[in-house]
PDB file of C-alpha atoms in Angstrom:
ATOM      1  CA  MET A   1     -90.852  74.623 213.681  1.00 95.00           C
ATOM      2  CA  ARG A   2     -94.915  75.258 214.420  1.00 97.00           C
ATOM      3  CA  LYS A   3     -95.363  75.151 217.988  1.00 98.00           C
ATOM      4  CA  VAL A   4     -91.981  76.355 220.700  1.00 98.00           C
ATOM      5  CA  LEU A   5     -90.918  76.094 223.559  1.00 98.00           C
ATOM      6  CA  ILE A   6     -88.783  79.108 225.333  1.00 98.00           C
ATOM      7  CA  ILE A   7     -87.641  78.314 228.495  1.00 98.00           C
ATOM      8  CA  GLY A   8     -84.522  79.101 231.019  1.00 98.00           C
ATOM      9  CA  CYS A   9     -84.054  80.707 234.038  1.00 97.00           C
ATOM     10  CA  PRO A  10     -85.562  84.062 234.511  1.00 96.00           C
ATOM     11  CA  GLY A  11     -83.571  86.810 233.004  1.00 96.00           C
ATOM     12  CA  ALA A  12     -81.919  84.583 230.453  1.00 98.00           C
ATOM     13  CA  GLY A  13     -83.536  87.158 227.842  1.00 97.00           C
ATOM     14  CA  LYS A  14     -85.928  84.461 226.742  1.00 97.00           C
ATOM     15  CA  SER A  15     -88.507  86.792 226.378  1.00 96.00           C
ATOM     16  CA  THR A  16     -86.546  89.031 224.327  1.00 96.00           C
ATOM     17  CA  PHE A  17     -85.741  85.791 222.314  1.00 97.00           C
ATOM     18  CA  ALA A  18     -89.797  84.982 221.525  1.00 98.00           C
ATOM     19  CA  ARG A  19     -90.572  88.402 220.677  1.00 97.00           C
ATOM     20  CA  LYS A  20     -87.481  88.088 218.026  1.00 96.00           C
ATOM     21  CA  LEU A  21     -88.756  84.432 217.008  1.00 97.00           C
ATOM     22  CA  SER A  22     -92.588  85.741 217.195  1.00 97.00           C
ATOM     23  CA  LYS A  23     -91.380  88.351 214.391  1.00 95.00           C
ATOM     24  CA  LYS A  24     -89.127  86.092 213.024  1.00 94.00           C
ATOM     25  CA  THR A  25     -91.730  83.961 211.854  1.00 95.00           C
ATOM     26  CA  GLY A  26     -94.671  85.143 212.413  1.00 96.00           C
ATOM     27  CA  LEU A  27     -95.543  82.345 214.218  1.00 97.00           C
ATOM     28  CA  PRO A  28     -98.277  83.733 217.938  1.00 98.00           C
ATOM     29  CA  LEU A  29     -96.190  84.550 221.257  1.00 98.00           C
ATOM     30  CA  HIS A  30     -98.318  83.950 224.687  1.00 98.00           C
ATOM     31  CA  TYR A  31     -96.208  84.101 227.496  1.00 98.00           C
ATOM     32  CA  LEU A  32     -97.413  81.966 230.500  1.00 98.00           C
ATOM     33  CA  ASP A  33     -96.408  85.304 232.956  1.00 96.00           C
ATOM     34  CA  MET A  34     -99.331  87.139 231.175  1.00 96.00           C
ATOM     35  CA  ILE A  35    -101.672  84.193 231.899  1.00 97.00           C
ATOM     36  CA  TRP A  36    -100.885  83.126 235.442  1.00 97.00           C
ATOM     37  CA  HIS A  37    -100.165  87.075 236.632  1.00 96.00           C
ATOM     38  CA  ARG A  38    -102.503  89.690 237.211  1.00 95.00           C
ATOM     39  CA  ALA A  39    -102.014  93.320 237.202  1.00 93.00           C
ATOM     40  CA  ASP A  40    -102.610  93.243 240.843  1.00 95.00           C
ATOM     41  CA  ARG A  41    -100.206  90.850 241.698  1.00 92.00           C
ATOM     42  CA  THR A  42    -102.527  88.319 242.650  1.00 96.00           C
ATOM     43  CA  THR A  43    -102.983  84.851 240.491  1.00 97.00           C
ATOM     44  CA  VAL A  44    -104.913  82.482 238.322  1.00 97.00           C
ATOM     45  CA  SER A  45    -106.347  79.750 240.097  1.00 98.00           C
ATOM     46  CA  PRO A  46    -104.624  76.261 238.383  1.00 98.00           C
ATOM     47  CA  GLU A  47    -108.033  75.467 236.561  1.00 98.00           C
ATOM     48  CA  GLU A  48    -108.095  78.513 235.333  1.00 98.00           C
ATOM     49  CA  PHE A  49    -104.560  78.766 233.264  1.00 98.00           C
ATOM     50  CA  ASP A  50    -104.902  75.301 232.653  1.00 98.00           C
ATOM     51  CA  SER A  51    -107.531  75.682 230.575  1.00 98.00           C
ATOM     52  CA  ARG A  52    -106.243  78.878 229.108  1.00 98.00           C
ATOM     53  CA  LEU A  53    -102.748  76.685 228.337  1.00 98.00           C
ATOM     54  CA  ASP A  54    -105.134  74.168 226.834  1.00 98.00           C
ATOM     55  CA  GLU A  55    -106.876  76.650 224.703  1.00 98.00           C
ATOM     56  CA  ILE A  56    -102.990  77.430 222.959  1.00 98.00           C
ATOM     57  CA  LEU A  57    -102.062  73.788 222.944  1.00 98.00           C
ATOM     58  CA  ALA A  58    -104.716  72.551 220.775  1.00 98.00           C
ATOM     59  CA  THR A  59    -103.659  75.063 218.265  1.00 98.00           C
ATOM     60  CA  ASP A  60    -101.587  74.681 215.169  1.00 98.00           C
ATOM     61  CA  GLU A  61     -99.187  77.698 216.219  1.00 98.00           C
ATOM     62  CA  TRP A  62     -96.988  78.800 218.876  1.00 98.00           C
ATOM     63  CA  ILE A  63     -94.434  80.280 220.696  1.00 98.00           C
ATOM     64  CA  ILE A  64     -94.444  79.852 224.580  1.00 98.00           C
ATOM     65  CA  ASP A  65     -92.477  81.082 226.697  1.00 98.00           C
ATOM     66  CA  GLY A  66     -91.730  80.131 230.565  1.00 96.00           C
ATOM     67  CA  ASN A  67     -91.460  77.796 232.551  1.00 94.00           C
ATOM     68  CA  TYR A  68     -94.131  76.941 234.801  1.00 95.00           C
ATOM     69  CA  MET A  69     -92.957  73.329 236.094  1.00 96.00           C
ATOM     70  CA  ARG A  70     -96.068  71.844 237.003  1.00 97.00           C
ATOM     71  CA  THR A  71     -97.117  72.320 233.077  1.00 98.00           C
ATOM     72  CA  MET A  72     -93.807  71.553 231.064  1.00 98.00           C
ATOM     73  CA  PRO A  73     -94.360  68.156 230.299  1.00 97.00           C
ATOM     74  CA  ARG A  74     -97.612  69.076 229.328  1.00 97.00           C
ATOM     75  CA  ARG A  75     -96.074  71.596 226.528  1.00 98.00           C
ATOM     76  CA  LEU A  76     -92.498  69.812 226.146  1.00 98.00           C
ATOM     77  CA  CYS A  77     -95.155  66.552 224.454  1.00 97.00           C
ATOM     78  CA  LYS A  78     -97.132  68.711 221.849  1.00 98.00           C
ATOM     79  CA  ALA A  79     -93.805  70.656 220.550  1.00 98.00           C
ATOM     80  CA  ASP A  80     -91.787  70.622 217.441  1.00 98.00           C
ATOM     81  CA  THR A  81     -89.046  72.841 218.965  1.00 98.00           C
ATOM     82  CA  VAL A  82     -87.359  74.027 222.651  1.00 98.00           C
ATOM     83  CA  PHE A  83     -85.022  76.404 223.079  1.00 98.00           C
ATOM     84  CA  PHE A  84     -83.568  75.887 226.302  1.00 98.00           C
ATOM     85  CA  PHE A  85     -81.386  79.623 227.528  1.00 98.00           C
ATOM     86  CA  ASP A  86     -79.322  77.512 229.618  1.00 98.00           C
ATOM     87  CA  ILE A  87     -77.297  80.290 230.714  1.00 97.00           C
ATOM     88  CA  PRO A  88     -74.575  81.471 234.031  1.00 97.00           C
ATOM     89  CA  VAL A  89     -76.521  82.860 237.093  1.00 97.00           C
ATOM     90  CA  ASP A  90     -74.766  85.813 236.880  1.00 97.00           C
ATOM     91  CA  VAL A  91     -76.374  86.423 233.085  1.00 97.00           C
ATOM     92  CA  CYS A  92     -79.348  86.330 234.830  1.00 97.00           C
ATOM     93  CA  LEU A  93     -79.328  88.207 237.817  1.00 97.00           C
ATOM     94  CA  SER A  94     -77.887  91.187 235.722  1.00 97.00           C
ATOM     95  CA  GLY A  95     -80.679  90.385 233.043  1.00 96.00           C
ATOM     96  CA  ALA A  96     -83.186  90.847 235.663  1.00 95.00           C
ATOM     97  CA  ILE A  97     -81.539  93.815 237.617  1.00 96.00           C
ATOM     98  CA  GLU A  98     -81.170  95.358 233.727  1.00 94.00           C
ATOM     99  CA  ARG A  99     -85.320  95.386 232.964  1.00 92.00           C
ATOM    100  CA  LEU A 100     -86.290  96.893 236.656  1.00 94.00           C
ATOM    101  CA  GLY A 101     -88.434 100.202 235.705  1.00 92.00           C
ATOM    102  CA  LYS A 102     -88.355  99.376 232.341  1.00 90.00           C
ATOM    103  CA  GLU A 103     -93.248  98.128 230.878  1.00 86.00           C
ATOM    104  CA  ARG A 104     -92.478  95.270 229.863  1.00 88.00           C
ATOM    105  CA  VAL A 105     -95.020  93.058 227.362  1.00 90.00           C
ATOM    106  CA  ASP A 106     -94.512  89.910 229.233  1.00 91.00           C
ATOM    107  CA  MET A 107     -95.448  90.763 232.913  1.00 91.00           C
ATOM    108  CA  PRO A 108     -98.647  92.738 233.305  1.00 90.00           C
ATOM    109  CA  TRP A 109     -96.521  94.811 236.126  1.00 87.00           C
ATOM    110  CA  HIS A 110     -93.004  96.877 235.925  1.00 84.00           C
ATOM    111  CA  ASP A 111     -90.895  96.680 239.167  1.00 90.00           C
ATOM    112  CA  THR A 112     -88.401  99.639 240.320  1.00 92.00           C
ATOM    113  CA  GLU A 113     -86.445  96.946 242.970  1.00 93.00           C
ATOM    114  CA  LEU A 114     -85.193  93.336 243.070  1.00 93.00           C
ATOM    115  CA  ASP A 115     -87.384  91.199 245.606  1.00 91.00           C
ATOM    116  CA  GLU A 116     -84.925  89.374 247.845  1.00 96.00           C
ATOM    117  CA  GLU A 117     -87.256  86.271 247.260  1.00 95.00           C
ATOM    118  CA  PHE A 118     -86.868  86.724 242.784  1.00 94.00           C
ATOM    119  CA  ARG A 119     -83.072  87.412 243.563  1.00 96.00           C
ATOM    120  CA  GLN A 120     -82.995  83.699 245.393  1.00 97.00           C
ATOM    121  CA  TRP A 121     -85.087  81.734 243.237  1.00 96.00           C
ATOM    122  CA  ILE A 122     -82.860  83.149 240.602  1.00 97.00           C
ATOM    123  CA  LEU A 123     -79.831  82.385 242.357  1.00 98.00           C
ATOM    124  CA  ASP A 124     -81.056  79.030 243.367  1.00 98.00           C
ATOM    125  CA  PHE A 125     -81.883  78.424 239.648  1.00 97.00           C
ATOM    126  CA  PRO A 126     -78.560  75.881 238.956  1.00 97.00           C
ATOM    127  CA  ASP A 127     -79.339  73.509 242.144  1.00 97.00           C
ATOM    128  CA  TYR A 128     -83.019  73.119 242.504  1.00 96.00           C
ATOM    129  CA  GLN A 129     -85.061  73.709 238.810  1.00 96.00           C
ATOM    130  CA  LEU A 130     -82.015  73.265 236.310  1.00 96.00           C
ATOM    131  CA  PRO A 131     -81.163  69.131 237.083  1.00 97.00           C
ATOM    132  CA  ILE A 132     -85.613  69.526 236.661  1.00 97.00           C
ATOM    133  CA  ILE A 133     -85.635  71.207 233.379  1.00 97.00           C
ATOM    134  CA  ARG A 134     -82.399  68.929 232.003  1.00 97.00           C
ATOM    135  CA  LEU A 135     -84.258  65.125 232.703  1.00 97.00           C
ATOM    136  CA  LEU A 136     -87.966  66.606 231.322  1.00 97.00           C
ATOM    137  CA  LEU A 137     -85.396  67.505 227.777  1.00 98.00           C
ATOM    138  CA  ASP A 138     -83.990  64.505 228.310  1.00 96.00           C
ATOM    139  CA  PRO A 139     -86.778  62.379 225.992  1.00 96.00           C
ATOM    140  CA  TYR A 140     -86.632  65.620 223.123  1.00 96.00           C
ATOM    141  CA  GLU A 141     -83.083  66.144 222.402  1.00 91.00           C
ATOM    142  CA  GLY A 142     -83.377  65.797 219.393  1.00 93.00           C
ATOM    143  CA  ASN A 143     -85.893  68.603 219.547  1.00 96.00           C
ATOM    144  CA  VAL A 144     -83.835  70.977 222.342  1.00 98.00           C
ATOM    145  CA  ILE A 145     -81.706  74.090 220.646  1.00 97.00           C
ATOM    146  CA  VAL A 146     -79.053  75.024 223.785  1.00 98.00           C
ATOM    147  CA  PHE A 147     -77.978  78.491 223.853  1.00 98.00           C
ATOM    148  CA  THR A 148     -75.240  79.547 226.383  1.00 98.00           C
ATOM    149  CA  SER A 149     -75.311  82.862 225.913  1.00 97.00           C
ATOM    150  CA  ARG A 150     -77.433  85.417 224.300  1.00 96.00           C
ATOM    151  CA  GLY A 151     -75.256  85.999 221.826  1.00 96.00           C
ATOM    152  CA  GLN A 152     -75.552  82.319 221.057  1.00 97.00           C
ATOM    153  CA  ALA A 153     -79.334  82.951 220.732  1.00 97.00           C
ATOM    154  CA  ASP A 154     -79.053  86.708 218.853  1.00 95.00           C
ATOM    155  CA  ASP A 155     -77.049  84.556 216.127  1.00 96.00           C
ATOM    156  CA  TYR A 156     -79.950  82.095 215.617  1.00 96.00           C
ATOM    157  CA  ILE A 157     -82.538  84.431 215.216  1.00 95.00           C
ATOM    158  CA  GLY A 158     -79.860  85.999 212.752  1.00 91.00           C
ATOM    159  CA  GLN A 159     -79.317  83.320 210.365  1.00 86.00           C
ATOM    160  CA  GLN A 160     -81.677  83.353 206.936  1.00 51.00           C
ATOM    161  CA  ALA A 161     -83.328  79.344 207.815  1.00 56.00           C
ATOM    162  CA  LEU A 162     -85.814  81.305 209.720  1.00 51.00           C
ATOM    163  CA  GLY A 163     -86.277  83.553 206.757  1.00 47.00           C
TER     164      GLY A 163
END
């Protein structure tokens, strides 16, 4: 495990898992949200995002946290391990609400209230994003570890095999 993707619905616990995995393995961690978003809530251009992503993908070791469907196929073919958080939407919504007002290392700002558009994105995730992710993951089935609960992710981190 040297090139790792962590994907799933916002609020599922991806970033928390990514931090724990990075600490346990020593692999460098990259948050796609930190590449895409600026602190002033604007975004970089797709070309700049792609360039920065390509720099990461060209290295020998990484953990990349985030979906960003447009570039997911490119990341999947480079990854040797994919952690897919297939968590119930109500848990994801609760997770997004729980982090309100907290400083985050995975975003260049912190929200104090849940934006209605973002809330709807989470609610729609199972219908619109999940089927696409599942299709994209099919060819990589042997490299995909699916978590259906945060407890499963915690248990995985606790395994001695990682240490």
